[in-house]
Amino acid sequence: MDYHVKDIGLRGMGKKRIEWAELDMPVLRKVKENFSKKKPLKGTRIAACLHVTTETANLMATLKAGGADVTLCASNPLSTQDDVAASLVKDYGIPVYAIKGEDNKTYYKHLNATLDKKPNITMDDGADLVSLLHTDRKSLAAGIIGSTEETTTGVIRLKSLAANKILKFPVIAVNDASTKHFFDNRYGTGQSTLDGILRATNRLFAGSTFVVCGYGWCGKGVAMRAKGMGANVVVTEIDPLKALEAVMDGFRVMPIADAAGIGDFFCTVTGNLNVIRKEHFVKMKDGALVSNSGHFNVELDLRGLKAASKGKKVVREFVEEYAMKNGRKVCVLGEGRLINLAAAEGHPASVMDMSFANQALAADFLVKNGKKLSNQVYVVPEAIDKEIARLKLAALGMKIDNLTSEQKKYLASWEMGT
Ligand code: ADE
């Protein structure tokens, strides 16, 4: 089997960690059980471009149990867990092309290697495979039944392709499922981002000023958890509604130009580029710690920072200290790449359980319905979304109420008023 991983000898620990994650993925386990019996993906070639983590490994095993022929590459050069990649190859028989710290050229070589398998379905986290299928690898697009997309940034790119009427196949926006973004983006990003910042710095949040740029689902999660750890949270936003929401959630809201001078920690989660720029870096306090948890490493203007500094040095794993021309120091964590996966292990298994159950069932849906769909971005069918919520609740041992027939009738009527 062809593959490219850092060290196949790392497989032992990788396998143990994959099995540990599986323990907290009851919904995906159920999907895997059904897939093993029914083999709904038999004969389907799936190319996945996802963060190579223990949770992704369990998704890959689920797709394989469903009969798919799966190949995996990394969706970010810094997010691969090399032991997991090794175990996937040796213990699960899945070709993986991913090495933590790979350069841009290798990153794309790996994406192309998964496309060389001529997939029928692609699974993206950031839309890089779909992007290749619309540029360098156009000739393979005709063989694609459909694609799935894991993250907000990817969905934005895909909607742009669809709006320009150039999307070549249907895509399921897994990110937009309620059982995905309400939980993964908020609680997953909230916890794993603080985990990444802590592992990189081992600094105290209590009493600090923590600036969160962006108050989407991810920003909400980061702000909520930073507050929970005792930080004074400041939110920056460009959307008046989200800004108002942040105010009413109890946070101070101000432009980044004002926040720059007061933050001890900064974290961008906007999905946009150059959110913290040179004019902001030069205002920062000595020792400010700056990170990004958005999908791409474009949110921090590192070129601007470089121009405002005399040089930089690595002072700790995942921490680069820039010596500013104004005499202060500014530290960038994880090279400005998503800190939760660069310095920590990404979202915990319990939330990825729902995200990846959506991925697996979206692939099943595409096999059954792909040919009937047009070249648009689709949401995960509500029935799948609700079923995942039901299964998760059951796994958590929670019961809920049912509507009485009187209540159902009331909800369907208009006659009863004041
Ligand atoms: N995105 C964020 N956390 C992740 C994880 N643990 N696995 C895969 N993708 C992720």
XYZ file of C-alpha atoms and ligand atoms in Angstrom:
428
model
C 0.000 0.000 0.000
C 1.267 3.452 -0.896
C 1.344 6.007 1.952
C 3.438 8.839 3.374
C 3.618 9.252 7.142
C 6.359 10.397 9.524
C 7.222 7.127 11.248
C 5.287 3.896 11.009
C 6.895 2.845 14.317
C 4.591 5.296 16.129
C 1.578 3.061 15.452
C 1.369 1.517 18.946
C 0.525 4.724 20.774
C -1.649 5.843 17.847
C -3.833 2.749 18.119
C -4.258 3.159 21.882
C -5.263 6.804 21.415
C -7.699 6.012 18.583
C -9.394 3.420 20.802
C -9.536 5.896 23.686
C -11.353 8.408 21.473
C -13.757 5.725 20.251
C -14.955 5.197 23.837
C -16.432 8.716 23.777
C -17.969 8.462 20.282
C -21.150 6.433 20.886
C -23.128 7.866 17.957
C -20.366 7.131 15.467
C -20.050 3.629 16.967
C -23.739 3.051 16.265
C -23.314 4.272 12.671
C -20.323 1.953 12.310
C -22.345 -0.989 13.612
C -25.082 -0.331 11.012
C -22.534 0.274 8.241
C -20.787 -3.024 9.066
C -24.055 -4.893 8.552
C -25.415 -3.053 5.505
C -22.247 -1.940 3.678
C -23.971 1.133 2.169
C -20.689 2.550 0.835
C -19.591 -0.614 -0.964
C -17.613 0.252 -4.086
C -17.346 3.954 -3.183
C -13.920 5.594 -3.233
C -13.699 8.365 -0.632
C -10.836 10.870 -0.524
C -10.823 12.665 2.832
C -8.870 15.813 3.609
C -9.356 16.250 7.347
C -7.261 16.937 10.432
C -5.526 13.611 11.073
C -6.597 13.054 14.680
C -7.848 10.165 16.777
C -11.432 11.254 16.067
C -10.851 11.366 12.312
C -9.325 7.897 12.537
C -12.628 6.637 13.947
C -14.510 8.271 11.084
C -12.168 6.613 8.582
C -12.732 3.215 10.260
C -16.498 3.796 10.093
C -16.418 4.589 6.368
C -14.271 1.535 5.751
C -16.687 -0.615 7.778
C -19.402 0.674 5.431
C -17.519 -0.778 2.481
C -15.774 2.371 1.241
C -12.282 2.477 -0.125
C -10.839 5.374 1.915
C -7.743 7.558 1.526
C -6.807 10.344 3.943
C -4.625 13.442 3.778
C -4.257 16.353 6.205
C -6.366 19.503 5.936
C -3.684 21.561 7.668
C 0.126 21.196 7.649
C 0.358 21.425 11.460
C -2.629 19.393 12.659
C -1.522 15.832 11.932
C -1.027 13.443 14.838
C 1.810 11.312 13.446
C 1.080 8.314 15.658
C -2.520 8.254 14.416
C -1.368 8.445 10.790
C 0.954 5.460 11.399
C -1.736 3.381 13.070
C -4.287 4.112 10.339
C -1.860 2.714 7.797
C -0.716 -0.363 9.703
C -3.645 -1.284 11.952
C -6.572 -0.106 9.843
C -5.170 -0.612 6.330
C -6.013 2.951 5.295
C -3.568 4.900 3.074
C -2.621 8.174 4.752
C -0.621 11.043 3.301
C 0.131 13.410 6.168
C 3.101 14.515 8.257
C 2.942 17.105 11.029
C 4.924 20.185 9.957
C 4.893 19.336 6.238
C 5.691 22.273 3.958
C 3.214 23.708 1.492
C 4.587 21.709 -1.418
C 4.270 18.408 0.475
C 0.818 19.430 1.699
C -0.383 19.730 -1.900
C 1.504 16.616 -2.981
C -0.486 14.760 -0.331
C -3.809 16.216 -1.481
C -2.996 15.207 -5.026
C -2.066 11.694 -3.882
C -5.590 11.223 -2.450
C -7.105 12.544 -5.688
C -4.939 10.133 -7.693
C -7.245 7.391 -6.318
C -10.028 8.860 -8.476
C -12.571 9.324 -5.678
C -16.370 9.336 -6.112
C -16.816 11.307 -2.893
C -14.538 13.883 -1.310
C -14.668 14.927 2.322
C -13.081 18.309 3.031
C -12.278 20.474 6.036
C -11.651 23.829 4.354
C -12.563 22.946 0.731
C -8.993 22.370 -0.509
C -9.851 19.121 -2.357
C -12.884 20.725 -4.000
C -10.742 23.697 -4.919
C -8.216 21.379 -6.652
C -11.084 19.646 -8.452
C -12.024 23.036 -9.896
C -8.446 23.988 -10.878
C -5.475 21.619 -11.343
C -7.492 18.363 -11.190
C -10.591 19.419 -13.156
C -10.589 16.212 -15.183
C -11.527 14.209 -12.063
C -14.648 16.260 -11.277
C -16.850 14.228 -13.631
C -16.310 11.146 -11.444
C -17.477 12.866 -8.256
C -20.976 12.034 -6.959
C -20.691 14.690 -4.315
C -18.620 16.149 -1.544
C -19.022 16.960 2.138
C -17.601 19.973 3.965
C -16.736 20.112 7.656
C -16.093 23.759 8.424
C -17.516 27.291 8.168
C -14.598 28.566 6.060
C -15.019 25.705 3.586
C -18.766 26.304 3.304
C -18.118 29.983 2.516
C -15.747 28.985 -0.322
C -18.239 26.438 -1.675
C -21.136 28.905 -1.564
C -18.969 31.278 -3.572
C -18.389 28.540 -6.205
C -22.155 27.845 -6.287
C -23.053 31.564 -6.469
C -20.716 31.904 -9.454
C -22.437 28.862 -11.007
C -19.172 26.982 -11.348
C -19.622 24.316 -8.676
C -19.201 21.015 -10.519
C -21.033 18.641 -8.143
C -23.356 18.735 -5.115
C -21.887 19.399 -1.696
C -23.328 18.692 1.734
C -22.451 21.422 4.243
C -21.954 19.235 7.302
C -20.900 22.357 9.202
C -24.415 23.760 8.895
C -26.088 20.795 10.618
C -27.339 21.839 14.058
C -25.686 18.801 15.646
C -22.407 20.071 14.184
C -21.990 23.803 14.661
C -24.007 24.258 17.884
C -21.658 21.825 19.608
C -18.378 21.358 17.732
C -17.887 25.030 16.845
C -18.969 26.311 20.253
C -18.030 23.771 22.926
C -15.342 22.044 20.881
C -13.526 25.194 19.773
C -14.135 26.802 23.176
C -12.399 24.019 25.075
C -9.714 23.007 22.578
C -8.608 26.582 21.881
C -7.996 27.304 25.549
C -6.325 23.882 25.780
C -3.987 24.836 22.921
C -3.119 28.228 24.412
C -2.492 26.637 27.799
C -0.320 23.830 26.444
C 1.683 26.347 24.413
C 2.165 28.898 27.210
C 1.195 27.455 30.620
C 0.080 30.980 31.561
C -2.747 31.899 33.950
C -6.018 33.122 32.452
C -7.501 34.297 35.770
C -7.344 38.069 36.016
C -5.971 38.471 32.485
C -7.565 40.385 29.624
C -8.456 37.989 26.828
C -9.404 39.510 23.473
C -11.565 37.316 21.209
C -11.825 38.553 17.612
C -15.082 37.308 16.110
C -18.293 36.300 17.884
C -19.590 33.539 15.631
C -20.191 30.081 17.094
C -16.452 29.525 17.622
C -15.879 32.975 19.114
C -18.812 32.469 21.487
C -17.243 29.239 22.698
C -13.798 30.761 23.214
C -15.226 33.814 25.025
C -17.443 31.669 27.257
C -14.615 29.368 28.306
C -12.077 32.191 28.800
C -14.604 33.891 31.081
C -15.074 30.599 32.917
C -11.324 30.509 33.607
C -11.473 33.957 35.173
C -10.333 36.149 32.271
C -11.802 39.574 31.546
C -13.046 38.980 28.040
C -13.132 41.655 25.332
C -14.868 40.879 22.037
C -14.212 42.551 18.678
C -16.779 42.235 15.873
C -17.786 43.725 12.531
C -21.409 42.486 12.652
C -23.718 44.709 14.751
C -26.005 41.797 15.724
C -23.184 39.597 16.909
C -21.610 42.554 18.708
C -24.903 43.208 20.487
C -25.151 39.556 21.427
C -21.646 39.741 22.924
C -22.622 42.853 24.906
C -25.712 41.128 26.299
C -23.682 38.014 27.082
C -21.738 40.300 29.403
C -18.603 41.063 27.383
C -16.940 44.386 26.613
C -17.032 45.085 22.872
C -14.642 47.454 21.130
C -12.651 47.816 17.899
C -9.395 45.858 17.669
C -7.562 49.207 17.504
C -8.690 49.858 21.113
C -8.405 46.258 22.309
C -4.833 45.929 21.000
C -3.366 47.973 23.858
C -5.134 46.194 26.713
C -5.019 42.463 25.887
C -2.786 39.876 27.514
C -4.137 37.133 25.236
C -5.537 37.574 21.724
C -7.304 34.904 19.717
C -8.783 35.367 16.239
C -11.745 33.225 15.177
C -13.310 35.284 12.395
C -12.645 33.264 9.211
C -11.341 36.468 7.617
C -7.879 37.723 6.795
C -5.579 40.291 8.398
C -7.767 40.810 11.445
C -4.806 41.757 13.653
C -2.460 43.967 11.623
C 0.821 45.855 12.025
C -0.876 48.927 13.508
C -2.365 46.667 16.206
C 0.788 44.649 16.958
C 2.737 47.854 17.645
C 0.189 48.888 20.293
C 0.363 45.601 22.198
C 1.669 45.314 25.745
C 5.057 43.748 26.339
C 4.671 39.954 26.274
C 1.224 39.862 24.624
C 0.297 36.322 23.483
C -1.369 36.182 20.077
C -3.039 33.137 18.535
C -5.526 32.112 15.897
C -8.168 29.405 16.031
C -9.786 30.121 12.663
C -9.333 27.601 9.859
C -6.619 29.328 7.811
C -3.445 31.042 9.006
C -4.478 34.322 7.415
C -6.086 36.058 10.380
C -2.828 37.426 11.817
C -0.891 39.729 9.515
C 2.472 38.115 10.240
C 4.128 40.059 7.441
C 3.102 43.295 9.141
C 4.364 41.938 12.454
C 7.684 41.004 10.862
C 8.001 44.523 9.431
C 7.423 46.015 12.886
C 10.012 43.786 14.528
C 13.773 43.368 14.572
C 13.673 39.573 14.611
C 12.091 36.568 16.230
C 13.130 33.482 18.154
C 11.459 30.330 19.377
C 11.263 30.624 23.168
C 9.190 27.518 23.833
C 7.549 24.883 21.660
C 4.763 26.642 19.712
C 5.853 30.117 20.913
C 7.726 32.579 18.686
C 8.784 35.793 20.355
C 9.030 38.832 18.086
C 11.380 41.609 19.307
C 9.486 44.737 18.283
C 11.250 47.861 17.054
C 9.453 49.717 19.878
C 11.360 47.623 22.428
C 8.436 45.383 23.424
C 7.956 41.681 22.736
C 4.957 40.051 21.088
C 4.551 36.257 21.088
C 2.796 34.365 18.310
C 1.544 30.881 19.145
C 1.628 27.939 16.706
C 2.803 30.105 13.774
C -0.695 31.618 13.643
C -2.188 28.272 12.580
C -5.226 26.921 14.370
C -3.895 26.721 17.890
C -6.306 24.027 19.090
C -4.850 21.518 16.635
C -1.292 22.865 16.406
C -0.553 22.865 20.138
C -3.314 20.588 21.457
C -5.326 17.673 20.089
C -8.320 19.458 18.578
C -11.857 19.092 19.827
C -12.590 16.275 22.244
C -14.101 13.057 20.918
C -17.524 13.686 22.431
C -18.301 16.618 20.098
C -16.497 15.167 17.086
C -18.822 12.181 17.629
C -21.749 14.216 16.294
C -19.766 16.048 13.601
C -18.418 12.807 12.204
C -21.713 10.921 12.490
C -22.987 13.718 10.209
C -20.053 13.137 7.835
C -20.627 9.380 7.674
C -24.377 9.725 7.168
C -23.861 12.510 4.611
C -21.633 10.139 2.596
C -24.373 7.483 2.810
C -26.921 10.102 1.679
C -24.731 11.099 -1.280
C -24.364 7.485 -2.409
C -28.155 7.054 -2.286
C -29.206 10.465 -3.616
C -26.191 12.187 -5.191
C -27.296 11.619 -8.765
C -30.637 13.351 -8.079
C -29.021 16.480 -6.618
C -27.975 19.551 -8.571
C -24.634 21.322 -8.244
C -25.533 23.249 -5.102
C -24.577 23.421 -1.448
C -27.086 21.384 0.583
C -27.742 21.147 4.299
C -27.723 17.769 6.020
C -31.322 16.460 5.861
C -33.191 17.400 9.046
C -34.103 13.763 9.722
C -30.380 12.868 9.971
C -29.621 15.884 12.167
C -32.485 15.065 14.583
C -31.575 11.366 14.686
C -28.000 12.241 15.669
C -29.316 14.464 18.483
C -31.618 11.657 19.663
C -28.800 9.096 19.621
C -26.462 11.457 21.499
C -29.076 12.157 24.164
C -29.714 8.427 24.565
C -25.973 7.775 24.872
C -25.792 10.458 27.574
C -28.648 8.720 29.399
C -30.984 11.695 28.973
C -34.698 11.400 28.329
C -36.958 14.144 27.001
C -40.698 14.706 26.812
C -43.026 14.045 23.901
C -45.797 16.343 22.729
C -49.266 15.251 23.875
C -51.866 14.941 21.095
C -53.550 18.056 22.529
C -50.262 19.980 22.218
C -49.683 18.761 18.649
C -53.176 19.928 17.701
C -52.604 23.296 19.386
C -49.360 23.851 17.470
C -51.093 23.047 14.184
C -54.027 25.399 14.782
C -54.664 29.114 14.649
C -58.103 29.404 16.323
C -57.071 29.606 19.962
C -55.902 33.133 20.891
C -56.190 35.595 23.775
N -11.409 19.822 14.097
C -11.325 20.273 15.338
N -11.022 19.297 16.205
C -10.884 18.161 15.470
C -10.572 16.818 15.796
N -10.353 16.439 17.053
N -10.528 15.945 14.792
C -10.749 16.343 13.522
N -11.055 17.568 13.166
C -11.126 18.496 14.129
